[in-house]
Short mmCIF file of N, CA and C in Angstrom, two decimals:
data_model
loop_
_atom_site.label_atom_id
_atom_site.label_comp_id
_atom_site.label_asym_id
_atom_site.label_seq_id
_atom_site.Cartn_x
_atom_site.Cartn_y
_atom_site.Cartn_z
N MET A 1 256.58 127.90 7.00
CA MET A 1 257.14 129.23 7.07
C MET A 1 257.82 129.54 5.75
N ASP A 2 257.45 130.66 5.17
CA ASP A 2 257.92 130.98 3.83
C ASP A 2 258.82 132.21 3.76
N PHE A 3 259.32 132.69 4.87
CA PHE A 3 260.05 133.95 4.87
C PHE A 3 261.55 133.72 5.07
N VAL A 4 262.33 134.11 4.08
CA VAL A 4 263.77 133.90 4.12
C VAL A 4 264.40 134.63 5.31
N ARG A 5 263.91 135.82 5.61
CA ARG A 5 264.44 136.58 6.75
C ARG A 5 264.18 135.83 8.06
N ASP A 6 263.03 135.21 8.19
CA ASP A 6 262.74 134.46 9.41
C ASP A 6 263.63 133.22 9.53
N HIS A 7 263.95 132.60 8.41
CA HIS A 7 264.88 131.46 8.45
C HIS A 7 266.24 131.93 8.95
N ALA A 8 266.69 133.08 8.47
CA ALA A 8 267.97 133.62 8.92
C ALA A 8 267.92 133.94 10.42
N MET A 9 266.80 134.47 10.87
CA MET A 9 266.67 134.78 12.30
C MET A 9 266.62 133.50 13.15
N TYR A 10 266.06 132.43 12.61
CA TYR A 10 266.10 131.14 13.31
C TYR A 10 267.56 130.76 13.56
N VAL A 11 268.38 130.90 12.53
CA VAL A 11 269.80 130.56 12.67
C VAL A 11 270.43 131.40 13.78
N THR A 12 270.13 132.69 13.76
CA THR A 12 270.70 133.60 14.75
C THR A 12 270.21 133.28 16.16
N ILE A 13 268.92 133.24 16.34
CA ILE A 13 268.35 133.09 17.68
C ILE A 13 268.60 131.70 18.24
N PHE A 14 268.35 130.67 17.45
CA PHE A 14 268.59 129.32 17.94
C PHE A 14 270.08 129.08 18.17
N GLY A 15 270.93 129.66 17.32
CA GLY A 15 272.38 129.55 17.54
C GLY A 15 272.80 130.23 18.83
N LEU A 16 272.25 131.43 19.09
CA LEU A 16 272.58 132.16 20.31
C LEU A 16 272.15 131.37 21.54
N PHE A 17 270.93 130.88 21.55
CA PHE A 17 270.45 130.18 22.74
C PHE A 17 271.07 128.78 22.88
N SER A 18 271.50 128.20 21.80
CA SER A 18 272.27 126.96 21.89
C SER A 18 273.59 127.25 22.61
N PHE A 19 274.24 128.34 22.22
CA PHE A 19 275.47 128.78 22.87
C PHE A 19 275.24 128.98 24.37
N VAL A 20 274.15 129.63 24.73
CA VAL A 20 273.83 129.89 26.14
C VAL A 20 273.62 128.58 26.90
N TRP A 21 272.85 127.66 26.32
CA TRP A 21 272.59 126.39 27.02
C TRP A 21 273.86 125.56 27.16
N PHE A 22 274.70 125.53 26.12
CA PHE A 22 275.96 124.79 26.26
C PHE A 22 276.84 125.43 27.34
N GLY A 23 276.75 126.74 27.46
CA GLY A 23 277.47 127.42 28.53
C GLY A 23 276.95 127.02 29.90
N TRP A 24 275.64 126.98 30.04
CA TRP A 24 275.04 126.59 31.32
C TRP A 24 275.38 125.14 31.66
N ALA A 25 275.53 124.30 30.65
CA ALA A 25 275.87 122.90 30.86
C ALA A 25 277.23 122.75 31.53
N GLN A 26 278.04 123.78 31.49
CA GLN A 26 279.38 123.71 32.06
C GLN A 26 279.40 124.01 33.57
N GLU A 27 278.21 124.13 34.18
CA GLU A 27 278.15 124.37 35.62
C GLU A 27 278.82 123.24 36.40
N ASN A 28 278.46 122.01 36.09
CA ASN A 28 279.08 120.88 36.78
C ASN A 28 278.93 119.61 35.96
N PRO A 29 279.58 119.57 34.79
CA PRO A 29 279.52 118.35 33.98
C PRO A 29 280.68 117.42 34.40
N ARG A 30 280.75 116.31 33.79
CA ARG A 30 281.94 115.47 33.98
C ARG A 30 283.11 116.21 33.35
N PRO A 31 284.27 116.13 33.96
CA PRO A 31 285.42 116.90 33.44
C PRO A 31 285.76 116.61 31.98
N GLN A 32 285.61 115.38 31.56
CA GLN A 32 285.95 115.03 30.17
C GLN A 32 284.94 115.60 29.17
N TRP A 33 283.81 116.09 29.63
CA TRP A 33 282.80 116.69 28.74
C TRP A 33 283.13 118.13 28.38
N ARG A 34 283.95 118.77 29.21
CA ARG A 34 284.17 120.22 29.05
C ARG A 34 284.69 120.59 27.67
N LYS A 35 285.64 119.82 27.15
CA LYS A 35 286.20 120.12 25.83
C LYS A 35 285.10 120.10 24.77
N TYR A 36 284.26 119.10 24.82
CA TYR A 36 283.19 118.97 23.83
C TYR A 36 282.13 120.05 24.00
N LEU A 37 281.86 120.43 25.24
CA LEU A 37 280.93 121.53 25.48
C LEU A 37 281.50 122.83 24.93
N GLY A 38 282.80 123.02 25.08
CA GLY A 38 283.45 124.21 24.51
C GLY A 38 283.37 124.23 23.00
N ILE A 39 283.59 123.09 22.38
CA ILE A 39 283.51 123.00 20.92
C ILE A 39 282.07 123.27 20.46
N ALA A 40 281.10 122.67 21.15
CA ALA A 40 279.69 122.88 20.80
C ALA A 40 279.31 124.35 20.99
N SER A 41 279.79 124.96 22.07
CA SER A 41 279.51 126.38 22.31
C SER A 41 280.09 127.23 21.19
N GLY A 42 281.31 126.94 20.79
CA GLY A 42 281.95 127.69 19.71
C GLY A 42 281.21 127.53 18.40
N ALA A 43 280.78 126.31 18.10
CA ALA A 43 280.03 126.08 16.85
C ALA A 43 278.70 126.84 16.88
N ALA A 44 278.03 126.82 18.02
CA ALA A 44 276.75 127.53 18.14
C ALA A 44 276.95 129.03 17.98
N LEU A 45 278.01 129.57 18.57
CA LEU A 45 278.28 131.00 18.46
C LEU A 45 278.59 131.38 17.01
N LEU A 46 279.39 130.59 16.34
CA LEU A 46 279.70 130.87 14.93
C LEU A 46 278.43 130.82 14.07
N LEU A 47 277.60 129.86 14.33
CA LEU A 47 276.34 129.76 13.59
C LEU A 47 275.46 130.98 13.87
N CYS A 48 275.41 131.41 15.12
CA CYS A 48 274.65 132.60 15.50
C CYS A 48 275.17 133.82 14.73
N LEU A 49 276.46 134.00 14.70
CA LEU A 49 277.04 135.17 14.02
C LEU A 49 276.79 135.12 12.52
N TYR A 50 276.88 133.94 11.94
CA TYR A 50 276.59 133.81 10.52
C TYR A 50 275.11 134.11 10.25
N GLY A 51 274.25 133.63 11.13
CA GLY A 51 272.82 133.94 11.01
C GLY A 51 272.56 135.43 11.12
N ALA A 52 273.29 136.10 12.02
CA ALA A 52 273.14 137.56 12.15
C ALA A 52 273.54 138.25 10.85
N TYR A 53 274.62 137.79 10.26
CA TYR A 53 275.03 138.35 8.96
C TYR A 53 273.93 138.14 7.91
N LEU A 54 273.39 136.93 7.84
CA LEU A 54 272.33 136.64 6.87
C LEU A 54 271.09 137.48 7.16
N SER A 55 270.77 137.66 8.43
CA SER A 55 269.61 138.46 8.81
C SER A 55 269.78 139.92 8.38
N ILE A 56 270.95 140.46 8.65
CA ILE A 56 271.22 141.86 8.29
C ILE A 56 271.18 142.06 6.79
N THR A 57 271.75 141.12 6.04
CA THR A 57 271.79 141.28 4.59
C THR A 57 270.44 141.01 3.93
N HIS A 58 269.49 140.46 4.68
CA HIS A 58 268.14 140.21 4.15
C HIS A 58 267.08 140.92 4.98
N TRP A 59 267.48 142.01 5.63
CA TRP A 59 266.58 142.71 6.55
C TRP A 59 265.33 143.25 5.87
N ASP A 60 265.43 143.61 4.60
CA ASP A 60 264.28 144.17 3.88
C ASP A 60 263.33 143.09 3.35
N ALA A 61 263.70 141.83 3.51
CA ALA A 61 262.84 140.74 3.05
C ALA A 61 261.61 140.66 3.97
N PRO A 62 260.52 140.11 3.47
CA PRO A 62 259.32 139.96 4.30
C PRO A 62 259.57 139.06 5.51
N SER A 63 258.75 139.26 6.55
CA SER A 63 258.84 138.47 7.78
C SER A 63 257.44 138.20 8.30
N ALA A 64 257.28 137.08 8.96
CA ALA A 64 256.00 136.78 9.60
C ALA A 64 255.67 137.83 10.65
N LEU A 65 256.70 138.44 11.21
CA LEU A 65 256.49 139.43 12.26
C LEU A 65 256.12 140.81 11.70
N ALA A 66 256.07 140.95 10.38
CA ALA A 66 255.64 142.22 9.79
C ALA A 66 254.15 142.46 10.05
N ASP A 67 253.42 141.40 10.24
CA ASP A 67 251.99 141.49 10.56
C ASP A 67 251.86 141.87 12.04
N ASP A 68 251.06 142.90 12.33
CA ASP A 68 250.92 143.37 13.70
C ASP A 68 250.43 142.28 14.65
N GLY A 69 249.51 141.45 14.20
CA GLY A 69 248.99 140.38 15.05
C GLY A 69 250.07 139.36 15.38
N SER A 70 250.89 139.01 14.41
CA SER A 70 251.98 138.06 14.65
C SER A 70 253.02 138.65 15.59
N LEU A 71 253.36 139.91 15.37
CA LEU A 71 254.34 140.56 16.24
C LEU A 71 253.81 140.62 17.67
N ARG A 72 252.55 140.97 17.82
CA ARG A 72 251.95 141.03 19.16
C ARG A 72 251.98 139.65 19.82
N GLY A 73 251.61 138.61 19.08
CA GLY A 73 251.65 137.25 19.61
C GLY A 73 253.06 136.84 20.02
N TYR A 74 254.02 137.21 19.20
CA TYR A 74 255.42 136.91 19.50
C TYR A 74 255.85 137.60 20.79
N LEU A 75 255.58 138.89 20.90
CA LEU A 75 255.99 139.65 22.08
C LEU A 75 255.29 139.16 23.34
N ILE A 76 254.02 138.85 23.24
CA ILE A 76 253.30 138.32 24.40
C ILE A 76 253.92 137.00 24.84
N SER A 77 254.22 136.13 23.89
CA SER A 77 254.82 134.83 24.20
C SER A 77 256.18 135.00 24.87
N VAL A 78 257.00 135.86 24.32
CA VAL A 78 258.35 136.04 24.87
C VAL A 78 258.30 136.70 26.24
N TYR A 79 257.50 137.76 26.40
CA TYR A 79 257.43 138.43 27.70
C TYR A 79 256.83 137.51 28.76
N ALA A 80 255.81 136.77 28.41
CA ALA A 80 255.21 135.83 29.37
C ALA A 80 256.24 134.77 29.78
N GLU A 81 256.99 134.29 28.81
CA GLU A 81 258.02 133.29 29.09
C GLU A 81 259.04 133.84 30.09
N ILE A 82 259.50 135.06 29.87
CA ILE A 82 260.50 135.66 30.75
C ILE A 82 259.95 135.81 32.17
N VAL A 83 258.73 136.28 32.29
CA VAL A 83 258.13 136.48 33.62
C VAL A 83 257.96 135.14 34.34
N VAL A 84 257.41 134.15 33.65
CA VAL A 84 257.17 132.84 34.29
C VAL A 84 258.49 132.17 34.64
N CYS A 85 259.48 132.27 33.76
CA CYS A 85 260.80 131.71 34.08
C CYS A 85 261.38 132.38 35.31
N GLY A 86 261.31 133.70 35.36
CA GLY A 86 261.86 134.44 36.49
C GLY A 86 261.17 134.12 37.80
N ILE A 87 259.86 134.09 37.79
CA ILE A 87 259.11 133.77 39.03
C ILE A 87 259.44 132.36 39.49
N GLY A 88 259.42 131.42 38.58
CA GLY A 88 259.73 130.04 38.94
C GLY A 88 261.15 129.89 39.46
N ALA A 89 262.11 130.53 38.81
CA ALA A 89 263.50 130.46 39.26
C ALA A 89 263.64 131.06 40.66
N TYR A 90 263.00 132.20 40.86
CA TYR A 90 263.03 132.86 42.17
C TYR A 90 262.49 131.92 43.26
N LEU A 91 261.34 131.32 42.99
CA LEU A 91 260.73 130.43 43.98
C LEU A 91 261.59 129.19 44.23
N LEU A 92 262.17 128.64 43.19
CA LEU A 92 263.05 127.48 43.36
C LEU A 92 264.27 127.83 44.20
N ILE A 93 264.85 128.97 43.93
CA ILE A 93 266.03 129.39 44.69
C ILE A 93 265.67 129.66 46.15
N ARG A 94 264.55 130.32 46.37
CA ARG A 94 264.09 130.60 47.75
C ARG A 94 263.84 129.31 48.52
N ARG A 95 263.39 128.28 47.82
CA ARG A 95 263.10 126.99 48.48
C ARG A 95 264.32 126.07 48.47
N LYS A 96 265.47 126.65 48.16
CA LYS A 96 266.74 125.91 48.15
C LYS A 96 266.71 124.73 47.18
N ARG A 97 266.10 124.97 46.02
CA ARG A 97 266.03 123.97 44.94
C ARG A 97 266.64 124.52 43.67
N SER A 98 267.73 125.26 43.82
CA SER A 98 268.33 125.94 42.66
C SER A 98 268.78 124.96 41.57
N GLY A 99 269.02 123.72 41.95
CA GLY A 99 269.40 122.71 40.96
C GLY A 99 268.32 122.42 39.94
N TYR A 100 267.11 122.87 40.22
CA TYR A 100 265.99 122.64 39.31
C TYR A 100 265.69 123.85 38.41
N VAL A 101 266.48 124.90 38.53
CA VAL A 101 266.23 126.11 37.73
C VAL A 101 266.41 125.82 36.24
N ALA A 102 267.48 125.15 35.87
CA ALA A 102 267.72 124.87 34.44
C ALA A 102 266.59 124.03 33.84
N PRO A 103 266.18 122.91 34.47
CA PRO A 103 265.04 122.18 33.90
C PRO A 103 263.76 123.01 33.85
N TRP A 104 263.52 123.84 34.86
CA TRP A 104 262.33 124.69 34.87
C TRP A 104 262.33 125.63 33.66
N ILE A 105 263.45 126.27 33.43
CA ILE A 105 263.53 127.22 32.32
C ILE A 105 263.40 126.49 30.99
N ALA A 106 264.03 125.33 30.86
CA ALA A 106 263.89 124.55 29.62
C ALA A 106 262.43 124.16 29.40
N PHE A 107 261.74 123.81 30.47
CA PHE A 107 260.32 123.44 30.37
C PHE A 107 259.50 124.63 29.85
N ILE A 108 259.68 125.79 30.44
CA ILE A 108 258.92 126.97 30.03
C ILE A 108 259.29 127.39 28.60
N VAL A 109 260.55 127.36 28.28
CA VAL A 109 260.97 127.68 26.91
C VAL A 109 260.32 126.71 25.93
N GLY A 110 260.30 125.44 26.28
CA GLY A 110 259.64 124.46 25.42
C GLY A 110 258.18 124.80 25.21
N LEU A 111 257.48 125.13 26.30
CA LEU A 111 256.06 125.48 26.17
C LEU A 111 255.86 126.72 25.30
N HIS A 112 256.77 127.67 25.38
CA HIS A 112 256.58 128.90 24.61
C HIS A 112 256.67 128.65 23.11
N PHE A 113 257.38 127.59 22.72
CA PHE A 113 257.44 127.27 21.29
C PHE A 113 256.10 126.77 20.75
N ILE A 114 255.25 126.26 21.62
CA ILE A 114 253.91 125.86 21.18
C ILE A 114 253.16 127.07 20.67
N GLY A 115 253.21 128.17 21.41
CA GLY A 115 252.56 129.41 20.97
C GLY A 115 253.21 130.02 19.75
N LEU A 116 254.53 129.91 19.67
CA LEU A 116 255.23 130.50 18.52
C LEU A 116 254.97 129.73 17.23
N ARG A 117 254.52 128.50 17.35
CA ARG A 117 254.19 127.72 16.15
C ARG A 117 253.17 128.48 15.31
N HIS A 118 252.21 129.10 15.95
CA HIS A 118 251.16 129.82 15.23
C HIS A 118 251.66 131.16 14.70
N VAL A 119 252.57 131.78 15.42
CA VAL A 119 253.12 133.06 14.97
C VAL A 119 253.87 132.88 13.67
N PHE A 120 254.70 131.85 13.59
CA PHE A 120 255.54 131.63 12.42
C PHE A 120 254.96 130.60 11.44
N ASP A 121 253.82 130.04 11.75
CA ASP A 121 253.21 129.01 10.91
C ASP A 121 254.23 127.90 10.62
N ASP A 122 254.86 127.42 11.67
CA ASP A 122 255.92 126.43 11.55
C ASP A 122 255.65 125.28 12.52
N ALA A 123 255.10 124.19 12.00
CA ALA A 123 254.78 123.03 12.83
C ALA A 123 256.04 122.39 13.42
N GLY A 124 257.20 122.65 12.85
CA GLY A 124 258.44 122.14 13.39
C GLY A 124 258.71 122.62 14.81
N LEU A 125 258.12 123.76 15.17
CA LEU A 125 258.29 124.27 16.53
C LEU A 125 257.63 123.37 17.57
N TYR A 126 256.64 122.58 17.15
CA TYR A 126 256.06 121.58 18.05
C TYR A 126 257.11 120.53 18.43
N VAL A 127 257.93 120.16 17.46
CA VAL A 127 258.99 119.18 17.72
C VAL A 127 259.99 119.76 18.71
N LEU A 128 260.40 121.01 18.48
CA LEU A 128 261.34 121.66 19.40
C LEU A 128 260.73 121.77 20.79
N ALA A 129 259.46 122.11 20.87
CA ALA A 129 258.76 122.19 22.15
C ALA A 129 258.80 120.84 22.86
N ALA A 130 258.48 119.78 22.14
CA ALA A 130 258.47 118.44 22.74
C ALA A 130 259.87 118.03 23.22
N LEU A 131 260.88 118.34 22.44
CA LEU A 131 262.25 118.01 22.84
C LEU A 131 262.63 118.72 24.14
N LEU A 132 262.37 120.02 24.21
CA LEU A 132 262.76 120.77 25.40
C LEU A 132 261.98 120.34 26.64
N VAL A 133 260.69 120.08 26.47
CA VAL A 133 259.89 119.61 27.61
C VAL A 133 260.38 118.24 28.07
N ALA A 134 260.68 117.36 27.13
CA ALA A 134 261.19 116.03 27.48
C ALA A 134 262.54 116.11 28.18
N ILE A 135 263.41 116.97 27.71
CA ILE A 135 264.72 117.16 28.34
C ILE A 135 264.55 117.68 29.76
N ALA A 136 263.66 118.66 29.92
CA ALA A 136 263.40 119.23 31.25
C ALA A 136 262.87 118.17 32.21
N ALA A 137 262.01 117.30 31.71
CA ALA A 137 261.42 116.26 32.55
C ALA A 137 262.45 115.17 32.88
N ALA A 138 263.31 114.86 31.95
CA ALA A 138 264.26 113.76 32.13
C ALA A 138 265.50 114.15 32.92
N ALA A 139 265.94 115.38 32.81
CA ALA A 139 267.21 115.80 33.42
C ALA A 139 267.31 115.50 34.92
N PRO A 140 266.29 115.78 35.72
CA PRO A 140 266.43 115.50 37.16
C PRO A 140 266.56 114.01 37.49
N PHE A 141 266.21 113.14 36.57
CA PHE A 141 266.36 111.70 36.79
C PHE A 141 267.69 111.19 36.24
N ILE A 142 268.14 111.79 35.15
CA ILE A 142 269.39 111.35 34.51
C ILE A 142 270.61 111.92 35.22
N ALA A 143 270.56 113.19 35.59
CA ALA A 143 271.73 113.86 36.18
C ALA A 143 272.28 113.14 37.42
N PRO A 144 271.44 112.74 38.38
CA PRO A 144 272.01 112.06 39.56
C PRO A 144 272.70 110.74 39.20
N ARG A 145 272.16 110.06 38.22
CA ARG A 145 272.78 108.78 37.81
C ARG A 145 274.16 109.02 37.20
N LEU A 146 274.30 110.17 36.52
CA LEU A 146 275.59 110.51 35.90
C LEU A 146 276.50 111.28 36.86
N ARG A 147 275.95 111.63 38.03
CA ARG A 147 276.67 112.42 39.04
C ARG A 147 277.13 113.77 38.48
N VAL A 148 276.17 114.44 37.83
CA VAL A 148 276.41 115.78 37.30
C VAL A 148 275.22 116.65 37.72
N ALA A 149 275.37 117.94 37.53
CA ALA A 149 274.28 118.86 37.83
C ALA A 149 273.15 118.70 36.83
N ASN A 150 271.92 118.99 37.27
CA ASN A 150 270.79 118.99 36.34
C ASN A 150 271.06 119.91 35.15
N SER A 151 271.77 121.00 35.41
CA SER A 151 272.06 121.95 34.33
C SER A 151 272.97 121.34 33.27
N ALA A 152 273.81 120.38 33.63
CA ALA A 152 274.67 119.74 32.64
C ALA A 152 273.83 118.96 31.64
N VAL A 153 272.92 118.16 32.15
CA VAL A 153 272.06 117.35 31.27
C VAL A 153 271.10 118.25 30.50
N THR A 154 270.48 119.20 31.21
CA THR A 154 269.53 120.11 30.56
C THR A 154 270.24 120.93 29.50
N GLY A 155 271.40 121.47 29.85
CA GLY A 155 272.15 122.32 28.91
C GLY A 155 272.60 121.57 27.67
N ILE A 156 273.06 120.36 27.84
CA ILE A 156 273.49 119.57 26.68
C ILE A 156 272.29 119.24 25.79
N GLY A 157 271.21 118.81 26.40
CA GLY A 157 270.02 118.47 25.62
C GLY A 157 269.41 119.66 24.92
N ALA A 158 269.22 120.75 25.67
CA ALA A 158 268.63 121.96 25.07
C ALA A 158 269.58 122.57 24.06
N GLY A 159 270.87 122.61 24.38
CA GLY A 159 271.85 123.17 23.45
C GLY A 159 271.90 122.39 22.14
N ALA A 160 271.90 121.07 22.24
CA ALA A 160 271.93 120.24 21.04
C ALA A 160 270.65 120.40 20.22
N SER A 161 269.50 120.45 20.90
CA SER A 161 268.22 120.62 20.19
C SER A 161 268.19 121.95 19.45
N LEU A 162 268.58 123.01 20.14
CA LEU A 162 268.56 124.33 19.52
C LEU A 162 269.60 124.45 18.41
N LEU A 163 270.75 123.81 18.58
CA LEU A 163 271.76 123.80 17.52
C LEU A 163 271.21 123.09 16.29
N GLY A 164 270.51 121.99 16.50
CA GLY A 164 269.89 121.28 15.38
C GLY A 164 268.88 122.16 14.65
N PHE A 165 268.09 122.93 15.40
CA PHE A 165 267.11 123.80 14.76
C PHE A 165 267.75 125.01 14.12
N ALA A 166 268.89 125.46 14.63
CA ALA A 166 269.64 126.52 13.96
C ALA A 166 270.15 126.02 12.61
N LEU A 167 270.66 124.80 12.60
CA LEU A 167 271.11 124.21 11.33
C LEU A 167 269.94 124.00 10.37
N LEU A 168 268.80 123.59 10.90
CA LEU A 168 267.61 123.46 10.07
C LEU A 168 267.22 124.81 9.48
N GLY A 169 267.31 125.86 10.27
CA GLY A 169 267.04 127.20 9.77
C GLY A 169 267.98 127.58 8.64
N LEU A 170 269.24 127.17 8.75
CA LEU A 170 270.23 127.46 7.70
C LEU A 170 269.88 126.71 6.42
N VAL A 171 269.49 125.46 6.55
CA VAL A 171 269.08 124.68 5.39
C VAL A 171 267.85 125.31 4.74
N ARG A 172 266.88 125.70 5.56
CA ARG A 172 265.68 126.35 5.03
C ARG A 172 266.01 127.68 4.36
N PHE A 173 266.95 128.41 4.96
CA PHE A 173 267.36 129.69 4.36
C PHE A 173 267.88 129.47 2.95
N PHE A 174 268.84 128.55 2.81
CA PHE A 174 269.44 128.33 1.50
C PHE A 174 268.47 127.67 0.52
N SER A 175 267.47 126.99 1.03
CA SER A 175 266.43 126.42 0.15
C SER A 175 265.47 127.48 -0.34
N SER A 176 265.39 128.61 0.40
CA SER A 176 264.45 129.67 0.05
C SER A 176 265.06 130.76 -0.81
N VAL A 177 266.38 130.86 -0.81
CA VAL A 177 267.03 131.96 -1.54
C VAL A 177 267.09 131.67 -3.02
#
């Protein structure tokens, strides 16, 4: 990926969703984890806001999404992800399996990064996809052993992965400027 604006948007978007996942992790973690989840949430939010500033100040720079085909692929991927996440969450809740909603959503989000790899020409998104899918698969086995909600394990794993990719976006941004 060669677009400085897209690197800035990585910081913004991955920072925002890291913040969201760390928030979801606070559903039922161990009490001593809450302080660290709060710190991680705050760091993710600050990174998101800094990324937004960088995005705004570089808005006229080229973007992979300037190409109509890339933008269409991006929108299809995101809308499909939202629909599949929503349907799956609805079905899980109806079947009284709401504890599996967080892993389900992490799984679908992970899969959507496979498609976005081609939109942004960024093979690193395969790594993010693998991390999120692995976290989604592992959380239902790890959470009971730790006596926490699946969302705690999923949120920490997804939040940390996305925070790492937000930081990677920041490094790429400053390497491109």
